[in-house]
């Protein structure tokens, strides 16, 4: 497929230089359905990006679209702050019956502002309020958002530098396998906690991603996560799992921590919780932590009722019978077999992942960007991740067909060969 770069004059002259994804994908997209986008010139692209994980059920999913159209056509509430509405009630009841109760999770549900970083900010604020301490421990290569509190527990130096002010009260610790297995898990962390001369203030909480998406698809072992929960309980710290990108089925189970058999004190969700790409986020926490005063954390757009409608429809359509988890794991095996074959031919590449999130890392960091650029020319959307953008990140919709997945993987293999 030959793609002629479009005239991007208005984007280049009027829009800020901060834009990023459009630089790697120089097309003007016009329509999308399922796992495909179409630009205004009629070129089709297979999507292994899925709105950075916000479109787990694909673009314009027909089941969710129908529910949304019906709601809008009957003049359902659009903007509701934190008022009680029929759409919010339907979502809460569905979330409780389909997700929380079957997993024996006791969480209260908080609607912060509609972005993932706002869910993280509310989690950090609540942990500090509950424990009466300021320090929060995060992990190397973590990413938790672009607002100041979230940046303080983010590892990426480039993103942190954008804050323009000191980022305080966050302390990084080594993520799982940071030392390639040469150091016992949490040796440094526990030593600092127990040493009165370490200079580490007693943390209120620890925040962790079970799979670091932006950090390079770094997968924490189940035993590491269980040991982390035990350490938090022993040291009177809250455990926060940031499930914004890896939740809503991305790794198989609805929550990414299910495989480890842990129950975090606080969980953040966003991205695909609305199911349709509509802004929405949740902060979940154990009932005994619900010590908020009314209005202590609020936001004008926390009551996005159309998102409640599509979220409830997504849960009913995909999570009521347990089939989505099985399908995701099967698609993940399909990806794993292809990556095994690619890496057998490409000695400088290594891969890792879970469910339907995978990364292929190259020894030459520039190679990953070259692979993604070639893939775009061939009609496949891929992005990079990792501190040096050294990882090709695969994040297709959970609803992608085996045939579409195979097509995209063949394009990936070709892109790797042609950039060698």
Coordinates of N, CA and C in Angstrom, one line a residue, residues 42 58 106 114 119 168 181-182 195 201 287 332-333 379 392 405 408-409 416:
X42 N -9.3 6.9 2.1 CA -9.8 5.5 1.9 C -8.9 4.4 2.3
X58 N -13.0 -2.6 20.7 CA -12.9 -2.1 19.3 C -13.6 -0.8 19.1
X106 N -14.8 -6.4 47.9 CA -15.7 -5.6 48.7 C -15.7 -4.1 48.4
X114 N -12.7 12.3 34.9 CA -12.8 11.2 34.0 C -11.5 10.7 33.4
X119 N -7.9 9.5 38.6 CA -8.1 8.3 39.5 C -6.9 8.1 40.4
X168 N 7.7 15.7 44.7 CA 8.1 15.3 46.0 C 7.2 14.2 46.5
X181 N 17.2 -10.9 38.5 CA 17.2 -12.0 39.4 C 18.4 -12.2 40.3
X182 N 19.3 -11.2 40.3 CA 20.5 -11.3 41.1 C 20.4 -10.8 42.6
X195 N 15.6 0.3 58.7 CA 16.7 1.1 59.2 C 16.3 2.5 59.6
X201 N 11.0 8.2 54.8 CA 9.9 8.4 55.7 C 8.9 7.2 55.5
X287 N -14.1 -0.7 52.0 CA -15.0 0.2 52.7 C -14.5 0.9 53.9
X332 N -3.9 -14.4 23.1 CA -2.5 -14.2 23.6 C -1.6 -15.3 23.2
X333 N -2.1 -16.5 23.2 CA -1.2 -17.6 22.8 C -0.9 -17.5 21.3
X379 N 0.1 -0.5 6.7 CA -1.2 -0.5 7.2 C -1.5 -1.0 8.5
X392 N 8.6 -2.4 20.9 CA 7.3 -2.4 20.1 C 6.2 -3.0 20.9
X405 N -6.0 -10.8 13.6 CA -4.7 -10.9 14.5 C -3.6 -11.5 13.7
X408 N -2.3 -8.9 11.2 CA -1.4 -7.9 11.8 C 0.0 -8.5 12.2
X409 N 0.0 -9.7 12.7 CA 1.2 -10.4 13.1 C 2.1 -10.6 11.9
X416 N 9.7 -6.3 10.8 CA 10.9 -6.6 11.5 C 12.0 -7.0 10.5

